[in-house]
């Protein structure tokens, strides 16, 4: 095109089409232990259930790393600490009691991890969109994020019941990204534990591990692509993975 000439309508249309064909870059977060420090409210709900069964409470430091596989598994682990076995029917009953209590107290003590909102602001300014992929129930996840004033920041909030599959099944991550309007080829997972690393690896997605979450195995041993010690490190970690994987736009 000669100097001083304006692009033709055809040129502008092609440019706009090319722009809209670029996949939206999506950062997908685990919830408990990644976005929000939920341990105290979850363990309080567990101890409510254990107390009704005549069992002693579980200390926070003992139970913190039991979080992440859903309410049912948390209850099973809580019972195992006291050497108590329970039938499937008992676990189902206790899970119902747990969920009812937890829903009423879901944000009593739970708070976003320090630096989260600043990190989201930074990434949003760079054109990223966000989603939540958790093994928590979808309605509880939305309730928690609503109470904390965070729901509007996420294009999709998906739980283990949303698609009938849980992490580390790659389908839950793939469908979460799609629901958020993104593409799996331009997505990054952020999580704190084995299911998060596993789902990312199986879906072929780069993954950032947070070192402040809930995991029985230290996050560095799970070998994510990046490890961050604080949310203020998240934007740089995301950008470095986008560049490494030629996803930067």
CSV table of C-alpha atoms in Angstrom, one decimal:
chain,number,residue,atom,x,y,z
A,1,UNK,CA,0.0,0.0,0.0
A,2,UNK,CA,1.4,3.4,-1.0
A,3,UNK,CA,2.2,6.0,1.7
A,4,UNK,CA,-0.7,8.2,2.5
A,5,UNK,CA,-3.3,5.6,1.3
A,6,UNK,CA,-5.9,4.3,3.6
A,7,UNK,CA,-6.7,0.5,3.7
A,8,UNK,CA,-9.6,-0.5,1.6
A,9,UNK,CA,-12.7,-1.9,3.1
A,10,UNK,CA,-11.5,-5.4,2.0
A,11,UNK,CA,-8.2,-4.8,3.8
A,12,UNK,CA,-9.9,-3.7,7.0
A,13,UNK,CA,-12.3,-6.7,6.9
A,14,UNK,CA,-9.5,-9.1,6.5
A,15,UNK,CA,-7.6,-7.5,9.4
A,16,UNK,CA,-10.6,-7.7,11.6
A,17,UNK,CA,-11.2,-11.3,10.7
A,18,UNK,CA,-7.7,-12.2,11.4
A,19,UNK,CA,-8.0,-10.5,14.8
A,20,UNK,CA,-11.1,-12.4,15.8
A,21,UNK,CA,-9.6,-15.7,14.7
A,22,UNK,CA,-6.9,-15.4,17.4
A,23,UNK,CA,-8.0,-17.7,20.3
A,24,UNK,CA,-8.8,-15.9,23.6
A,25,UNK,CA,-5.9,-16.5,26.0
A,26,UNK,CA,-7.4,-18.2,29.1
A,27,UNK,CA,-6.0,-18.7,32.6
A,28,UNK,CA,-7.9,-21.5,34.4
A,29,UNK,CA,-7.7,-21.6,38.1
A,30,UNK,CA,-8.3,-24.3,40.7
A,31,UNK,CA,-10.3,-22.8,43.6
A,32,UNK,CA,-9.5,-24.2,47.1
A,33,UNK,CA,-5.9,-23.5,47.9
A,34,UNK,CA,-5.2,-21.6,44.7
A,35,UNK,CA,-7.6,-18.7,44.4
A,36,UNK,CA,-9.1,-18.7,47.9
A,37,UNK,CA,-7.7,-19.9,51.3
A,38,UNK,CA,-10.8,-21.9,52.3
A,39,UNK,CA,-9.2,-24.3,54.7
A,40,UNK,CA,-10.6,-23.0,58.0
A,41,UNK,CA,-14.2,-23.0,56.8
A,42,UNK,CA,-13.9,-26.5,55.2
A,43,UNK,CA,-12.3,-28.0,58.3
A,44,UNK,CA,-14.9,-26.3,60.5
A,45,UNK,CA,-17.6,-28.1,58.4
A,46,UNK,CA,-15.7,-31.4,58.7
A,47,UNK,CA,-15.4,-31.0,62.5
A,48,UNK,CA,-19.2,-30.3,62.7
A,49,UNK,CA,-19.8,-33.6,61.0
A,50,UNK,CA,-17.3,-35.5,63.1
A,51,UNK,CA,-18.7,-34.0,66.3
A,52,UNK,CA,-22.1,-35.3,65.5
A,53,UNK,CA,-20.6,-38.7,65.1
A,54,UNK,CA,-19.0,-38.4,68.5
A,55,UNK,CA,-15.5,-38.1,67.1
A,56,UNK,CA,-12.8,-35.6,68.1
A,57,UNK,CA,-12.1,-32.6,65.9
A,58,UNK,CA,-9.3,-32.6,63.3
A,59,UNK,CA,-6.7,-29.9,63.8
A,60,UNK,CA,-6.3,-27.4,61.0
A,61,UNK,CA,-2.6,-28.2,60.5
A,62,UNK,CA,-3.4,-31.9,60.1
A,63,UNK,CA,-6.4,-31.5,57.8
A,64,UNK,CA,-5.2,-28.7,55.5
A,65,UNK,CA,-3.5,-31.0,53.0
A,66,UNK,CA,-6.6,-33.3,52.9
A,67,UNK,CA,-8.5,-30.7,51.0
A,68,UNK,CA,-8.9,-30.8,47.2
A,69,UNK,CA,-10.6,-34.0,46.2
A,70,UNK,CA,-14.1,-32.9,47.2
A,71,UNK,CA,-16.3,-33.1,50.3
A,72,UNK,CA,-16.8,-36.9,50.2
A,73,UNK,CA,-13.1,-37.6,50.1
A,74,UNK,CA,-12.5,-35.1,52.9
A,75,UNK,CA,-15.0,-36.8,55.1
A,76,UNK,CA,-13.5,-40.2,54.4
A,77,UNK,CA,-10.1,-38.9,55.3
A,78,UNK,CA,-11.4,-37.3,58.5
A,79,UNK,CA,-12.9,-40.6,59.6
A,80,UNK,CA,-9.7,-42.5,58.7
A,81,UNK,CA,-7.7,-40.3,61.1
A,82,UNK,CA,-9.7,-41.7,63.9
A,83,UNK,CA,-9.5,-45.2,62.5
A,84,UNK,CA,-13.2,-45.2,61.7
A,85,UNK,CA,-14.6,-47.0,58.7
A,86,UNK,CA,-18.0,-46.0,57.2
A,87,UNK,CA,-20.4,-47.5,54.7
A,88,UNK,CA,-21.2,-45.8,51.4
A,89,UNK,CA,-24.6,-44.9,52.8
A,90,UNK,CA,-23.0,-43.3,55.9
A,91,UNK,CA,-20.6,-41.3,53.8
A,92,UNK,CA,-23.4,-40.1,51.6
A,93,UNK,CA,-25.4,-39.0,54.7
A,94,UNK,CA,-22.4,-37.2,56.2
A,95,UNK,CA,-21.6,-35.5,53.0
A,96,UNK,CA,-25.1,-34.1,52.9
A,97,UNK,CA,-24.7,-32.8,56.4
A,98,UNK,CA,-21.3,-31.4,55.6
A,99,UNK,CA,-22.5,-29.5,52.5
A,100,UNK,CA,-25.5,-28.0,54.3
A,101,UNK,CA,-23.4,-26.7,57.1
A,102,UNK,CA,-20.6,-25.5,54.8
A,103,UNK,CA,-23.0,-23.6,52.5
A,104,UNK,CA,-24.2,-21.6,55.5
A,105,UNK,CA,-20.7,-20.8,56.6
A,106,UNK,CA,-18.9,-20.8,53.2
A,107,UNK,CA,-17.2,-17.4,53.6
A,108,UNK,CA,-17.0,-17.0,57.4
A,109,UNK,CA,-13.2,-17.2,57.3
A,110,UNK,CA,-12.3,-17.8,53.6
A,111,UNK,CA,-10.5,-15.1,51.8
A,112,UNK,CA,-8.7,-14.7,48.5
A,113,UNK,CA,-5.0,-15.2,48.7
A,114,UNK,CA,-2.9,-12.1,49.1
A,115,UNK,CA,-2.3,-10.3,45.7
A,116,UNK,CA,-4.9,-12.2,43.8
A,117,UNK,CA,-7.0,-9.2,42.6
A,118,UNK,CA,-4.0,-7.2,41.6
A,119,UNK,CA,-2.7,-10.2,39.6
A,120,UNK,CA,-6.1,-10.5,37.9
A,121,UNK,CA,-6.2,-6.8,37.1
A,122,UNK,CA,-2.7,-7.1,35.6
A,123,UNK,CA,-3.6,-10.1,33.4
A,124,UNK,CA,-6.9,-8.7,32.4
A,125,UNK,CA,-5.2,-5.6,31.2
A,126,UNK,CA,-3.0,-7.8,29.0
A,127,UNK,CA,-6.1,-9.3,27.4
A,128,UNK,CA,-6.5,-12.6,29.3
A,129,UNK,CA,-9.8,-14.1,30.4
A,130,UNK,CA,-10.3,-16.3,33.4
A,131,UNK,CA,-12.1,-19.5,34.4
A,132,UNK,CA,-12.4,-21.8,37.4
A,133,UNK,CA,-12.0,-25.5,37.1
A,134,UNK,CA,-12.5,-27.2,40.5
A,135,UNK,CA,-13.5,-30.5,42.1
A,136,UNK,CA,-15.8,-28.5,44.4
A,137,UNK,CA,-19.5,-28.6,43.5
A,138,UNK,CA,-20.4,-25.9,41.0
A,139,UNK,CA,-23.1,-24.2,43.0
A,140,UNK,CA,-20.8,-24.1,46.1
A,141,UNK,CA,-18.0,-22.6,44.0
A,142,UNK,CA,-20.3,-19.9,42.7
A,143,UNK,CA,-21.7,-19.2,46.1
A,144,UNK,CA,-18.2,-18.8,47.6
A,145,UNK,CA,-17.0,-16.5,44.8
A,146,UNK,CA,-20.3,-14.5,45.0
A,147,UNK,CA,-19.8,-13.9,48.7
A,148,UNK,CA,-16.2,-12.8,48.0
A,149,UNK,CA,-17.3,-10.5,45.2
A,150,UNK,CA,-15.2,-12.4,42.6
A,151,UNK,CA,-17.7,-14.2,40.4
A,152,UNK,CA,-17.9,-11.5,37.7
A,153,UNK,CA,-14.2,-11.9,37.1
A,154,UNK,CA,-14.6,-15.4,35.6
A,155,UNK,CA,-16.0,-16.3,32.2
A,156,UNK,CA,-16.8,-19.8,33.5
A,157,UNK,CA,-17.0,-21.5,36.9
A,158,UNK,CA,-17.1,-25.3,36.6
A,159,UNK,CA,-17.1,-28.0,39.2
A,160,UNK,CA,-17.0,-31.7,39.4
A,161,UNK,CA,-20.8,-31.9,38.8
A,162,UNK,CA,-20.8,-29.5,35.9
A,163,UNK,CA,-19.9,-32.1,33.2
A,164,UNK,CA,-20.0,-35.2,35.4
A,165,UNK,CA,-16.2,-35.5,35.5
A,166,UNK,CA,-13.5,-34.4,37.9
A,167,UNK,CA,-9.8,-33.6,37.7
A,168,UNK,CA,-7.5,-35.1,36.6
A,169,UNK,CA,-9.8,-36.2,33.8
A,170,UNK,CA,-8.8,-33.8,31.0
A,171,UNK,CA,-12.4,-33.4,29.8
A,172,UNK,CA,-13.2,-31.1,32.7
A,173,UNK,CA,-10.4,-28.7,31.7
A,174,UNK,CA,-11.2,-28.9,28.0
A,175,UNK,CA,-14.9,-28.2,28.6
A,176,UNK,CA,-14.2,-25.4,31.1
A,177,UNK,CA,-12.0,-23.6,28.6
A,178,UNK,CA,-14.6,-24.0,25.9
A,179,UNK,CA,-17.3,-22.7,28.2
A,180,UNK,CA,-15.2,-19.6,28.9
A,181,UNK,CA,-14.9,-18.9,25.2
A,182,UNK,CA,-11.3,-19.9,24.9
A,183,UNK,CA,-9.3,-22.6,23.2
A,184,UNK,CA,-7.3,-25.3,24.9
A,185,UNK,CA,-4.3,-24.4,22.7
A,186,UNK,CA,-4.1,-21.0,24.3
A,187,UNK,CA,-4.9,-21.9,27.9
A,188,UNK,CA,-2.8,-22.1,31.1
A,189,UNK,CA,-3.8,-24.0,34.3
A,190,UNK,CA,-3.0,-22.7,37.8
A,191,UNK,CA,-3.3,-25.0,40.7
A,192,UNK,CA,-1.9,-26.2,44.0
A,193,UNK,CA,-2.0,-30.0,44.0
A,194,UNK,CA,-1.7,-33.3,42.0
A,195,UNK,CA,-5.1,-33.2,40.3
A,196,UNK,CA,-4.3,-29.8,38.9
A,197,UNK,CA,-1.0,-30.8,37.5
A,198,UNK,CA,-2.5,-34.1,36.3
A,199,UNK,CA,-5.4,-32.5,34.4
A,200,UNK,CA,-3.1,-30.0,32.7
A,201,UNK,CA,-0.6,-32.6,31.6
A,202,UNK,CA,-3.4,-34.9,30.2
A,203,UNK,CA,-5.0,-31.9,28.4
A,204,UNK,CA,-1.6,-30.8,27.0
A,205,UNK,CA,-1.8,-27.4,28.8
A,206,UNK,CA,1.1,-25.6,30.5
A,207,UNK,CA,0.6,-25.5,34.3
A,208,UNK,CA,1.7,-23.1,37.1
A,209,UNK,CA,1.9,-24.5,40.6
A,210,UNK,CA,1.3,-22.3,43.7
A,211,UNK,CA,3.4,-23.1,46.7
A,212,UNK,CA,0.9,-21.8,49.3
A,213,UNK,CA,-1.9,-24.3,48.7
A,214,UNK,CA,-3.1,-27.6,50.0
A,215,UNK,CA,-1.1,-30.7,48.9
A,216,UNK,CA,0.4,-33.7,50.6
A,217,UNK,CA,3.2,-33.8,48.0
A,218,UNK,CA,5.2,-30.6,47.8
A,219,UNK,CA,4.3,-28.8,44.6
A,220,UNK,CA,7.9,-28.7,43.3
A,221,UNK,CA,7.9,-32.5,43.3
A,222,UNK,CA,4.9,-32.5,41.0
A,223,UNK,CA,7.0,-30.7,38.4
A,224,UNK,CA,4.7,-27.9,37.1
A,225,UNK,CA,6.1,-25.7,34.4
A,226,UNK,CA,6.4,-22.8,36.9
A,227,UNK,CA,6.1,-22.5,40.7
A,228,UNK,CA,5.1,-19.2,42.3
A,229,UNK,CA,5.4,-18.3,46.0
A,230,UNK,CA,3.0,-15.4,45.9
A,231,UNK,CA,0.2,-14.2,43.6
A,232,UNK,CA,2.2,-11.2,42.7
A,233,UNK,CA,4.4,-13.6,40.7
A,234,UNK,CA,1.5,-14.9,38.6
A,235,UNK,CA,1.5,-12.4,35.7
A,236,UNK,CA,5.1,-12.8,34.9
A,237,UNK,CA,4.8,-16.6,35.1
A,238,UNK,CA,1.8,-16.6,32.8
A,239,UNK,CA,3.5,-14.4,30.2
A,240,UNK,CA,6.7,-16.5,30.3
A,241,UNK,CA,4.7,-19.6,29.5
A,242,UNK,CA,2.8,-17.9,26.7
A,243,UNK,CA,6.1,-16.8,25.1
A,244,UNK,CA,7.7,-20.2,25.6
A,245,UNK,CA,4.7,-21.9,23.9
A,246,UNK,CA,4.4,-19.3,21.1
A,247,UNK,CA,1.0,-18.2,22.4
A,248,UNK,CA,1.8,-14.6,22.9
A,249,UNK,CA,-0.2,-12.1,20.8
